[in-house]
GROMACS .gro file of C-alpha atoms in nm:
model
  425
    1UNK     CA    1   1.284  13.162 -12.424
    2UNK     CA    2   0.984  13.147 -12.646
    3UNK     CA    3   0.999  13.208 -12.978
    4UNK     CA    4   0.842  13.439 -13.032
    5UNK     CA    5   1.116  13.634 -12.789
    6UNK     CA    6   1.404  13.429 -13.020
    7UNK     CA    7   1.248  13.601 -13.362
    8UNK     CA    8   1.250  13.974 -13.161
    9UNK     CA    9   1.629  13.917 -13.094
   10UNK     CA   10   1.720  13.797 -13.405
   11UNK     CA   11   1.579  14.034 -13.596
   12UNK     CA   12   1.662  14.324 -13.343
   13UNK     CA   13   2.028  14.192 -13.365
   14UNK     CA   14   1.993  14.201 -13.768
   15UNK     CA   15   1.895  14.553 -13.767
   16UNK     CA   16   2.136  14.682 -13.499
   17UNK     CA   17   2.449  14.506 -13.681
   18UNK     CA   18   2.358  14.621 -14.014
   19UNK     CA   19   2.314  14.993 -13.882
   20UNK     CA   20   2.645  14.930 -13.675
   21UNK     CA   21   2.848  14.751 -14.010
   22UNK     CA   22   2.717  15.008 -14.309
   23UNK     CA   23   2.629  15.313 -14.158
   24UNK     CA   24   2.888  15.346 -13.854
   25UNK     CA   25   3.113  15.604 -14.043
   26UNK     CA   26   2.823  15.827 -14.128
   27UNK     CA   27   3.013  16.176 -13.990
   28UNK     CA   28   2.629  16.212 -13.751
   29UNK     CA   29   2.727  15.938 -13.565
   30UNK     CA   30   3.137  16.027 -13.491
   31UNK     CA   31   3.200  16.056 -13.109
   32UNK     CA   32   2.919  15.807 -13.064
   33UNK     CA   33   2.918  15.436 -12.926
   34UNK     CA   34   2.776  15.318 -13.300
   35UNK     CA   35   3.082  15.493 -13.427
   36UNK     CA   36   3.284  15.300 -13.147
   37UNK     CA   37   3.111  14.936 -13.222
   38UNK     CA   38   3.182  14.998 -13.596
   39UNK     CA   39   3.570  15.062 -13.542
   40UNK     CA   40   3.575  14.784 -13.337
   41UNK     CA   41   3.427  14.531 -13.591
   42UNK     CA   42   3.644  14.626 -13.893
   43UNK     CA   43   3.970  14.728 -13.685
   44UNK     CA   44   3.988  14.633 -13.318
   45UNK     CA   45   3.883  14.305 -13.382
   46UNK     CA   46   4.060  14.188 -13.659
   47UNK     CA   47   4.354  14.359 -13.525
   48UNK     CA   48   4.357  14.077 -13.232
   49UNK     CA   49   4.272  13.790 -13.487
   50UNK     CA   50   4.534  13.908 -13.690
   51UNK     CA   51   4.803  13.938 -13.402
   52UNK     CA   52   4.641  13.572 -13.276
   53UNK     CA   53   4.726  13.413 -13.602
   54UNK     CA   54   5.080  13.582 -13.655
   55UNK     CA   55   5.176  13.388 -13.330
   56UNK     CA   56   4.999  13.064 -13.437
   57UNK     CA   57   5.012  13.029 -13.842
   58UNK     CA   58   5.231  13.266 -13.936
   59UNK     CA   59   5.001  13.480 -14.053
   60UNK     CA   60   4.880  13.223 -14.359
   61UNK     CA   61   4.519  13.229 -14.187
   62UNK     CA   62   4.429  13.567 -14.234
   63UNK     CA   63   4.641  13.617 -14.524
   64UNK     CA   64   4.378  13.409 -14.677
   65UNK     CA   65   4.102  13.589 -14.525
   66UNK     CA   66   4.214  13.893 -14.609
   67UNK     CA   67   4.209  13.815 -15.006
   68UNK     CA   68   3.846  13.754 -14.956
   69UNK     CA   69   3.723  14.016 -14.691
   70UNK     CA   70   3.915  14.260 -14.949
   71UNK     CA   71   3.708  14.096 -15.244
   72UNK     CA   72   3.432  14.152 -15.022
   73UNK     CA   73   3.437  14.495 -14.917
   74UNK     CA   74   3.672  14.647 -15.211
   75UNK     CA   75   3.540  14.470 -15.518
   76UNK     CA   76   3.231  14.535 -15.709
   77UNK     CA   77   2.960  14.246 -15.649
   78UNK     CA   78   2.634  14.183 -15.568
   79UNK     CA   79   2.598  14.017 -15.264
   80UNK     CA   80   2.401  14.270 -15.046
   81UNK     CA   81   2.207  14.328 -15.343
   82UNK     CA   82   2.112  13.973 -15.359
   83UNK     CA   83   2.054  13.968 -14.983
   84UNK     CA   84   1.853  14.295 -15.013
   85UNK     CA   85   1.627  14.170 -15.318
   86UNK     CA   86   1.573  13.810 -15.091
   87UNK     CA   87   1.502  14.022 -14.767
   88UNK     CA   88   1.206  14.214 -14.994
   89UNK     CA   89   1.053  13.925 -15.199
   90UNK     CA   90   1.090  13.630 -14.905
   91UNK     CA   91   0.919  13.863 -14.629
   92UNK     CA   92   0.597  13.938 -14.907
   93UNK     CA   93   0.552  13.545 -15.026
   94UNK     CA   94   0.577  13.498 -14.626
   95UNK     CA   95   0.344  13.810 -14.565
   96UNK     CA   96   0.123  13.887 -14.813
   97UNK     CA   97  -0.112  13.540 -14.820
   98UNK     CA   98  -0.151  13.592 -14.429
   99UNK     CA   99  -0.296  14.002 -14.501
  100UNK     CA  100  -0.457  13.981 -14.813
  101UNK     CA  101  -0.789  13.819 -14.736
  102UNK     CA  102  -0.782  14.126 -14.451
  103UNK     CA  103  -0.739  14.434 -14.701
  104UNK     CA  104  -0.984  14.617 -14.873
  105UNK     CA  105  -0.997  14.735 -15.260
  106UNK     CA  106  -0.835  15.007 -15.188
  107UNK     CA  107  -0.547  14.870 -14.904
  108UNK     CA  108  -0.511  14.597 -15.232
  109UNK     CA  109  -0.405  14.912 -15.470
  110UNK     CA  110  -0.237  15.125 -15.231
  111UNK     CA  111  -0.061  14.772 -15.101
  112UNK     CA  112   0.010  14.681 -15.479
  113UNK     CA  113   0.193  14.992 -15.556
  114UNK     CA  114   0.372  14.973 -15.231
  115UNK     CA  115   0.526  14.660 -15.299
  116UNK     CA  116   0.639  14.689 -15.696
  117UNK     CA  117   0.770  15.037 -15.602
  118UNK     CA  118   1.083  14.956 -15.435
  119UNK     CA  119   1.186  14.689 -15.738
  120UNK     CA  120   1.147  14.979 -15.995
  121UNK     CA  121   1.395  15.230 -15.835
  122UNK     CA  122   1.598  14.954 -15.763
  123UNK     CA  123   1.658  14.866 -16.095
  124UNK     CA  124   1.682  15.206 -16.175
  125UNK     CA  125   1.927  15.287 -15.862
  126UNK     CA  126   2.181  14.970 -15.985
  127UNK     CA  127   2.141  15.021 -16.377
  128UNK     CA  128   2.146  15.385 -16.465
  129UNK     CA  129   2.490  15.546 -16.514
  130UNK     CA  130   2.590  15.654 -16.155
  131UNK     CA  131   2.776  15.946 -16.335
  132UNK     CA  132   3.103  15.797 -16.464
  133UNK     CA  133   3.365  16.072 -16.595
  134UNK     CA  134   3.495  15.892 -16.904
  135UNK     CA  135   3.675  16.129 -17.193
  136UNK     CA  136   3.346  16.116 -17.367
  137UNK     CA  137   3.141  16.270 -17.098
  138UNK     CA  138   3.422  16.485 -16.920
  139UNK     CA  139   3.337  16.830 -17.064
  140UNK     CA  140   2.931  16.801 -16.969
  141UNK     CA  141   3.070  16.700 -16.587
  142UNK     CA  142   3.284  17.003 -16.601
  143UNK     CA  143   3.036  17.221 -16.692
  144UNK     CA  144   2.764  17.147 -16.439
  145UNK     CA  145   2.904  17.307 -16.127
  146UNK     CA  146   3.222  17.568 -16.064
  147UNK     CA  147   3.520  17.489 -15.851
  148UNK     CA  148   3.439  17.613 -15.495
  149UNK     CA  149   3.822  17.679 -15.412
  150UNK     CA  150   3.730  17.490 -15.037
  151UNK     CA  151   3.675  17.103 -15.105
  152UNK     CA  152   3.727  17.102 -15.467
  153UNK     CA  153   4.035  17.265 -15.664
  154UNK     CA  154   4.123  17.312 -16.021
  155UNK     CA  155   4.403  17.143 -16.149
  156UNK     CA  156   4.367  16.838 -15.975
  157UNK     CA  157   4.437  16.502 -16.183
  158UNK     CA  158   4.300  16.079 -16.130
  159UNK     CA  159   4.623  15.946 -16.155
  160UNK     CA  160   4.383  15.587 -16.194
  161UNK     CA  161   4.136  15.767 -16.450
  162UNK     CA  162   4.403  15.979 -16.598
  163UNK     CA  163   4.182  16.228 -16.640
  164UNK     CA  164   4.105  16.642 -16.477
  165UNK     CA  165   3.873  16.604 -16.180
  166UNK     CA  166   3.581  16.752 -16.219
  167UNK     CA  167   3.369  16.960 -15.972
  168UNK     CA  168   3.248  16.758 -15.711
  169UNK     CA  169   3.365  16.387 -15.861
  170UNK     CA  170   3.545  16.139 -15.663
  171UNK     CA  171   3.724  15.863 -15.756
  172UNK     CA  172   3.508  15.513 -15.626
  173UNK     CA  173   3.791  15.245 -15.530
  174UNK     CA  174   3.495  14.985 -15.526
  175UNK     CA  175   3.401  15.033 -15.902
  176UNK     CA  176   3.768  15.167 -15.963
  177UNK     CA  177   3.662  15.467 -16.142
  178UNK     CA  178   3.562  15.856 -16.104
  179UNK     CA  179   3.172  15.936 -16.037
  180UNK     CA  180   3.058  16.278 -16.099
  181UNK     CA  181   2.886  16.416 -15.798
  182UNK     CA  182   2.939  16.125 -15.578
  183UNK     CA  183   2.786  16.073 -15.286
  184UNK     CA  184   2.862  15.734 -15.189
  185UNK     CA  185   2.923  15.387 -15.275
  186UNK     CA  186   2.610  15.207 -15.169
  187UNK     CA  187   2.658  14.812 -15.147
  188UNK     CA  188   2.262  14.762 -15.148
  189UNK     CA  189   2.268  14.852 -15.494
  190UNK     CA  190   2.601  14.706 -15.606
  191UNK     CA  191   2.675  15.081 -15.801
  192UNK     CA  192   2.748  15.422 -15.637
  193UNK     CA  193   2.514  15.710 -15.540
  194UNK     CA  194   2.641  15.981 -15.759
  195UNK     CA  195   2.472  16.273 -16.069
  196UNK     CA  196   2.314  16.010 -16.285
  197UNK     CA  197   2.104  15.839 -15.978
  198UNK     CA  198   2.049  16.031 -15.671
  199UNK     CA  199   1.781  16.082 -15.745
  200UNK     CA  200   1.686  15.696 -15.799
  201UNK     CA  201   1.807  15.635 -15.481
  202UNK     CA  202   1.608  15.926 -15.323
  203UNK     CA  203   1.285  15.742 -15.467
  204UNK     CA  204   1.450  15.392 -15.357
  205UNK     CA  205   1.474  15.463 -14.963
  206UNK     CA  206   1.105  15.687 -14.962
  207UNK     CA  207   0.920  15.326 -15.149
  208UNK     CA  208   1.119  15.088 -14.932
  209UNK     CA  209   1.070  15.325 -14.560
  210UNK     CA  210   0.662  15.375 -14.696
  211UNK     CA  211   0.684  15.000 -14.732
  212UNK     CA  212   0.828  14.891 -14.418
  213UNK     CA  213   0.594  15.140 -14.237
  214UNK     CA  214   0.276  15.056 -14.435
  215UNK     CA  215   0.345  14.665 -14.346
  216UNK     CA  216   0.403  14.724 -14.000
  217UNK     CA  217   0.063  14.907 -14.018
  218UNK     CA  218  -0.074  14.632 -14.163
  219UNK     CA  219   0.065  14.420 -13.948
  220UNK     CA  220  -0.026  14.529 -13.620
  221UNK     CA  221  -0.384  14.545 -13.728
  222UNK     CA  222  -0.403  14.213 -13.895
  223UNK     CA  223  -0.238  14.088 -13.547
  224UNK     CA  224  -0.486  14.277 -13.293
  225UNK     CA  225  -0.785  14.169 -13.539
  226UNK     CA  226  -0.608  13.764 -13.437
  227UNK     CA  227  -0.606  13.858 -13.055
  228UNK     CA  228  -0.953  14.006 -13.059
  229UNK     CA  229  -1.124  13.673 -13.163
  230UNK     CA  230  -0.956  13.506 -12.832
  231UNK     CA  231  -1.056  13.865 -12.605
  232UNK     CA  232  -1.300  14.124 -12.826
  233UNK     CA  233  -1.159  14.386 -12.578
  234UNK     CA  234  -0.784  14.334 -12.694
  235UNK     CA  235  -0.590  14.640 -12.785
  236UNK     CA  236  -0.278  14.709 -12.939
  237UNK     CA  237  -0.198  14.972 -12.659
  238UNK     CA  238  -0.222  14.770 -12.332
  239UNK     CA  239  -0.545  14.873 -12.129
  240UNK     CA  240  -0.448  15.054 -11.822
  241UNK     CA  241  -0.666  14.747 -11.639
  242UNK     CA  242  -0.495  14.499 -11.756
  243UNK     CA  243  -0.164  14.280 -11.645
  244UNK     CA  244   0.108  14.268 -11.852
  245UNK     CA  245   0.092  13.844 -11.861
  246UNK     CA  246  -0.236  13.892 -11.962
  247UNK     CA  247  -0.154  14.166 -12.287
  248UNK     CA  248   0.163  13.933 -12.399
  249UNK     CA  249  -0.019  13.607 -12.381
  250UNK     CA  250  -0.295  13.784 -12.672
  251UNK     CA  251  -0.047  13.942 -12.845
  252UNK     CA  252   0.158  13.645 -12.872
  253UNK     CA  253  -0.124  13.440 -12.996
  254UNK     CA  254  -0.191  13.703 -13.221
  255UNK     CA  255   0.182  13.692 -13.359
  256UNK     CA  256   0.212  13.302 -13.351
  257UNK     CA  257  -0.109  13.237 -13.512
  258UNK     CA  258   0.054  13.343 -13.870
  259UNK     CA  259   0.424  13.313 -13.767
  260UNK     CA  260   0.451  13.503 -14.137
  261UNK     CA  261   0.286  13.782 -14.065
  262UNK     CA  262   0.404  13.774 -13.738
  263UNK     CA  263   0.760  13.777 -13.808
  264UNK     CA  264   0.752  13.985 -14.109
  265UNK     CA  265   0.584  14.247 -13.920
  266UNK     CA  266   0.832  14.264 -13.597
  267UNK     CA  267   1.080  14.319 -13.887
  268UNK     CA  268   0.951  14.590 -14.070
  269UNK     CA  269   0.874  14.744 -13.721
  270UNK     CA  270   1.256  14.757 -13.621
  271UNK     CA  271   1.400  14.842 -13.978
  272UNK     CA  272   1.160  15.103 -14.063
  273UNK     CA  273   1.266  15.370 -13.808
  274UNK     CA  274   1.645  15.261 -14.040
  275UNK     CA  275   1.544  15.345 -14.335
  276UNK     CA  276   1.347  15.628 -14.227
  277UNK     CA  277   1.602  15.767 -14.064
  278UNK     CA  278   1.843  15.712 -14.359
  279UNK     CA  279   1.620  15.900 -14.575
  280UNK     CA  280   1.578  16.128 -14.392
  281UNK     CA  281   1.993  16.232 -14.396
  282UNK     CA  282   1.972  16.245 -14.730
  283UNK     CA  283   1.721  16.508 -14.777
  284UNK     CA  284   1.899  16.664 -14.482
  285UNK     CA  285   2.218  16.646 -14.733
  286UNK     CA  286   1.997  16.792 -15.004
  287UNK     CA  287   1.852  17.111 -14.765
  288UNK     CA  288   2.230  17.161 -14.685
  289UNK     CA  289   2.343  17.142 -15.046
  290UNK     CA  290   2.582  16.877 -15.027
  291UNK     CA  291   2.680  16.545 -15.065
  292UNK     CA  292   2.802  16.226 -14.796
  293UNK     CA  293   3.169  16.245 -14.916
  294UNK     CA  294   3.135  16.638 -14.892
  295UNK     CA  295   2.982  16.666 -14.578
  296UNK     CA  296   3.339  16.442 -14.458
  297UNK     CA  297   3.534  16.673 -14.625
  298UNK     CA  298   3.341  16.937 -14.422
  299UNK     CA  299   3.427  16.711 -14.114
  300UNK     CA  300   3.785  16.759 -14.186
  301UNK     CA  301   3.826  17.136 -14.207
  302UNK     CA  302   3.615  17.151 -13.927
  303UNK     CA  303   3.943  16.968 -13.751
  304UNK     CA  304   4.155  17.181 -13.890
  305UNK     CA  305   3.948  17.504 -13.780
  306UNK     CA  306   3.919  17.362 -13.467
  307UNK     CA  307   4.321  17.314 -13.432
  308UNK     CA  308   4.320  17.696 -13.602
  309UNK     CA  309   4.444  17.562 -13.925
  310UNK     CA  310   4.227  17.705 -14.194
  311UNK     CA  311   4.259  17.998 -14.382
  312UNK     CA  312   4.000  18.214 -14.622
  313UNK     CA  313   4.075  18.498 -14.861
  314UNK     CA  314   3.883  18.653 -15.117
  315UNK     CA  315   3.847  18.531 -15.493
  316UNK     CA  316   3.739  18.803 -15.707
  317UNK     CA  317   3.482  18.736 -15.964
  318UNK     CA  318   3.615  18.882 -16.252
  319UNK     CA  319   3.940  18.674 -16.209
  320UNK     CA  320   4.023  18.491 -16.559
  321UNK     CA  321   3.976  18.140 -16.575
  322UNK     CA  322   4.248  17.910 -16.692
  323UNK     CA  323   4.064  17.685 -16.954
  324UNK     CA  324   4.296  17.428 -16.914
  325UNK     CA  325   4.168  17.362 -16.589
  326UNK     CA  326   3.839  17.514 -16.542
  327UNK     CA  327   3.532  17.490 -16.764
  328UNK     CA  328   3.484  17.879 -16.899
  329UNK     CA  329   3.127  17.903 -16.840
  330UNK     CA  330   2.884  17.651 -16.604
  331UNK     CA  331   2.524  17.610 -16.565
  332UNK     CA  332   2.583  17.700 -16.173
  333UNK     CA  333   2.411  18.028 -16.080
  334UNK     CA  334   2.716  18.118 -15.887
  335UNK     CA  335   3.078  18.135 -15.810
  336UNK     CA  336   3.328  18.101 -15.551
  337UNK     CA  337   3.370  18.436 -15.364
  338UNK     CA  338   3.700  18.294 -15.144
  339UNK     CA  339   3.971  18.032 -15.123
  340UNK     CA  340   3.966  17.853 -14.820
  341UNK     CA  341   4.354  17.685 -14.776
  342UNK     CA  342   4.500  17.508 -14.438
  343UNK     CA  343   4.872  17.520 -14.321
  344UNK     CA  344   5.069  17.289 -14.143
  345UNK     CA  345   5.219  17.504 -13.833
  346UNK     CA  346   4.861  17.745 -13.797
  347UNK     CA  347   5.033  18.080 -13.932
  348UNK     CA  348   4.872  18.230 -14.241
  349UNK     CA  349   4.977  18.167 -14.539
  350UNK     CA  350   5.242  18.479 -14.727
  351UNK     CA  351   5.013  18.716 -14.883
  352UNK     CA  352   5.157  18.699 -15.239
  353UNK     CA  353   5.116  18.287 -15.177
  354UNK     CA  354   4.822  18.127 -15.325
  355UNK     CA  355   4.468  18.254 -15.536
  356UNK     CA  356   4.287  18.560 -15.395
  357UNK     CA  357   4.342  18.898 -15.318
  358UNK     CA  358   4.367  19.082 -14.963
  359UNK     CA  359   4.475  18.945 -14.645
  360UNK     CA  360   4.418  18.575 -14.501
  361UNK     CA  361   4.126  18.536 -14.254
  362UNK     CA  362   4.165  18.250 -13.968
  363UNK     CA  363   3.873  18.063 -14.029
  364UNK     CA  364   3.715  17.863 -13.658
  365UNK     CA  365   3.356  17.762 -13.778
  366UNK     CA  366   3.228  17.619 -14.096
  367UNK     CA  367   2.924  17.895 -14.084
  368UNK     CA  368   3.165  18.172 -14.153
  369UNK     CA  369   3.258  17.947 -14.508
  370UNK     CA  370   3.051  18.001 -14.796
  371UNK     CA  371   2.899  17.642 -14.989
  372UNK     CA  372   2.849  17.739 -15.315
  373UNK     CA  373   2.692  17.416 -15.383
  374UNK     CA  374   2.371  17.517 -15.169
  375UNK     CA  375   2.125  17.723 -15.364
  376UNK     CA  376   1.823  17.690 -15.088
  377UNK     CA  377   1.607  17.391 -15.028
  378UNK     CA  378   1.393  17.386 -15.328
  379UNK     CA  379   1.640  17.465 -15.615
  380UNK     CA  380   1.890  17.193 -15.402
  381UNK     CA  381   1.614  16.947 -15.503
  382UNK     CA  382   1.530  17.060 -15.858
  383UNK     CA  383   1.917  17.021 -15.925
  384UNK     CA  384   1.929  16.618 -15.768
  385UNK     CA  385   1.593  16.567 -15.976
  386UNK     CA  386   1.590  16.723 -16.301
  387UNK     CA  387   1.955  16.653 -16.409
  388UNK     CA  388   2.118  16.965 -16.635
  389UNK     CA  389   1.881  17.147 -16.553
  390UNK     CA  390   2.035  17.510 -16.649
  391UNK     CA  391   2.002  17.740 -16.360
  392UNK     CA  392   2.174  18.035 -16.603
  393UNK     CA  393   2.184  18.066 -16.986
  394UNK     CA  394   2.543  18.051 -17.181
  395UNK     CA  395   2.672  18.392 -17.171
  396UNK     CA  396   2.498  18.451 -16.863
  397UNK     CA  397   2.637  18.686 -16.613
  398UNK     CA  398   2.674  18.566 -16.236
  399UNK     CA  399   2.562  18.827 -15.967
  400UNK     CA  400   2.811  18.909 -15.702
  401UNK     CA  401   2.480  18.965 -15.483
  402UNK     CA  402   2.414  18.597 -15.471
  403UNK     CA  403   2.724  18.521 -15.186
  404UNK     CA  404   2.602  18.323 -14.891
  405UNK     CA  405   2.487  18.605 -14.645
  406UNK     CA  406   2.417  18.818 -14.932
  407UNK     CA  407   2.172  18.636 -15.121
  408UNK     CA  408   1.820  18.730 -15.152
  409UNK     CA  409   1.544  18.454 -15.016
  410UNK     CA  410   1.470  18.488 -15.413
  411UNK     CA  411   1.756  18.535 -15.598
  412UNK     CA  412   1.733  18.713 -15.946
  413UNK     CA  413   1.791  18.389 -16.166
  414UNK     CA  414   1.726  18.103 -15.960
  415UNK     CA  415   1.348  18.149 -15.894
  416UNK     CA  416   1.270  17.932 -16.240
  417UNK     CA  417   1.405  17.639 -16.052
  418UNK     CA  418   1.196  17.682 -15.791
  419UNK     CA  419   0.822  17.795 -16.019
  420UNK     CA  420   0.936  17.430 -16.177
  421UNK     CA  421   0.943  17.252 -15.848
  422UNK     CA  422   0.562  17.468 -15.729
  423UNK     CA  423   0.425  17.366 -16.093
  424UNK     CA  424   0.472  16.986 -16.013
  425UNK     CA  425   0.325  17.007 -15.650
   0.00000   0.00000   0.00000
């Protein structure tokens, strides 16, 4: 095997792992076999080491690898990040020298901004306040979005934090606190995705996938200009009159003759379509108005639809809130118009039992359940990028018309969000 087959399967088998490792539980890829390959890594298989080592040491072995794989996974430290930050600054001192003398003025300034982007909303991403709940900041987080009565209930207490969970917030066991909004815990960044830095993290993944594609751009052409000195008729697309020994052997010499460039550019052409693709379920998360630990929650009543578990009633609007456990007034344009509620034996619930009014609705698909968290596309994004921004004024009425399958493509209020979003493009 040459080598430059040995650098293709090492970095291919980089890429697939770390798709396989971090993003196996994404709830896209359940019932798939990425899904299957990632329970196998952090259950199947240590299940067997584990029973191996019960027979053989009593168990001492992986007692002791257990206190570190739970430091590693559980605890708060920068590893990946390290890893991450040496992936991006060794693959430019190995690729840059190789490209530069090839780029023009303006490849230089497009190329220079390409490559300090990424380090910018990567500090940004792992420094700025993810959006801790603390008592000091407790009443803002309560006040940016209502309860939706469906994934998120009043009441509802961090026995860690010791404190009212907010709308939305989750308690991180990795930084062993509550994050308002959270979307994840993201081990690239050593900090979770949550209010305070979406939108960081938003700008993180576009740099980095515009970087890995721009350098595999690069790349290809700085290799096919190397091949075209040996054969001026080379082509990065084989010619249809060519052999296949004869396209390899160019392109080889054109990867091998900077093994830098070479390398660095197979790379960025396997984890590109990653990152990409990465991004691109986030803004997918935005367009649907939620989050990655909401759209699992959504997973789960799903289940429970599909077992004919769930349960909707109407909430009226005019119901009074309990101040104790619900913010009086929020900057969220609207309010929960049911109570969605599951049961253990698939009957409905007694109709003096629970919030709401009228009779209980069996619920079987998660399009017949309103998401008062998704305002439409645009406003979705002005709310991730311009944090507190007020969609409605104190005092501020909500309008029954604005119910999912009700709403207007413009509703009354929300349109400033979206002028604001048209007067930056």
């Amino acid at each position: 095997m040459g080598a430059l087959a040995q650098i293709a399967l090492g970095v291919l088998a980089i890429s697939f792992m770390t798709l396989v490792a971090f993003f196996g539980r994404l709830p896209a890829l359940r019932h798939t076999p990425i899904a299957w390959m990632h329970r196998a890594i952090w259950v199947y298989i240590p299940s067997a080491i584990l029973a191996v080592d019960q027979r053989l040491t009593s168990g001492r072995f992986t007692t002791g690898l257990g206190r570190f794989g739970s430091y590693v996974m559980y605890d708060r430290h920068p590893t990946v990040l390290i890893f991450f930050l040496l992936l991006l600054s060794v693959g430019e001192y190995m690729y840059v020298p190789g490209v530069w003398p090839h780029f023009s003025f303006l490849h230089k300034f497009f190329g220079s901004i390409s490559i300090i982007l990424p380090y910018l909303f990567l500090y940004l991403s792992a420094h700025s306040d993810p959006g801790v709940v603390t008592p000091a900041s407790h009443a803002r987080c309560m006040s940016h979005y209502p309860y939706d009565f469906a994934l998120f209930h009043p009441g509802q207490m961090c026995r860690t934090c010791v404190l009212l969970k907010p709308p939305r917030s989750k308690h991180c066991s990795v930084c062993k606190r509550c994050v308002h909004k959270m979307d994840h815990h993201c081990v690239f960044i050593n900090n979770c995705v949550g209010y305070g830095n979406q939108h960081w993290f938003i700008l993180l993944l576009l740099s980095t996938a515009i970087l890995t594609l721009y350098g595999a751009v690069m790349g290809l052409g700085v290799i096919g200009d190397t091949a075209r000195t040996r054969n001026p008729s080379f082509a990065l697309w084989k010619p249809a009159n060519w052999s296949w020994r004869e396209y390899i052997v160019l392109l080889t010499f054109g990867i091998q003759y900077d093994v830098g460039v070479g390398s660095v550019t197979l790379l960025t052409l396997m984890t590109s379509p990653l990152v990409w693709g990465l991004l691109g379920y986030h803004i997918y998360l935005i367009y649907c108005g939620t989050t990655t630990n909401e759209s699992m929650k959504w997973q789960d009543w799903q289940m429970e639809m599909d077992e004919g578990y769930a349960f909707k009633r109407t909430l009226p609007l005019d119901r009074v809130k309990d101040p104790r456990h619900e913010a009086p007034w929020t900057r969220w344009p609207v309010e929960s118009v049911q109570v969605l509620v599951r049961t253990e034996d698939g009957t409905p619930p007694a109709s003096n039992s629970g919030m709401g009014v009228g009779e209980w609705e069996r619920v079987w698909r998660l399009r017949d359940v309103e998401n008062l968290y998704d305002l439409g596309f645009w406003d979705n994004l002005v709310d991730v990028f311009v944090p507190n921004y007020p969609f409605r004024e104190a005092g501020e009425v909500v309008n029954a018309d604005l119910e999912r399958g009700k709403r207007s493509k413009k509703p009354p209020k929300a349109p400033r969000a979206s002028s604001l979003v048209a007067a930056a493009t």
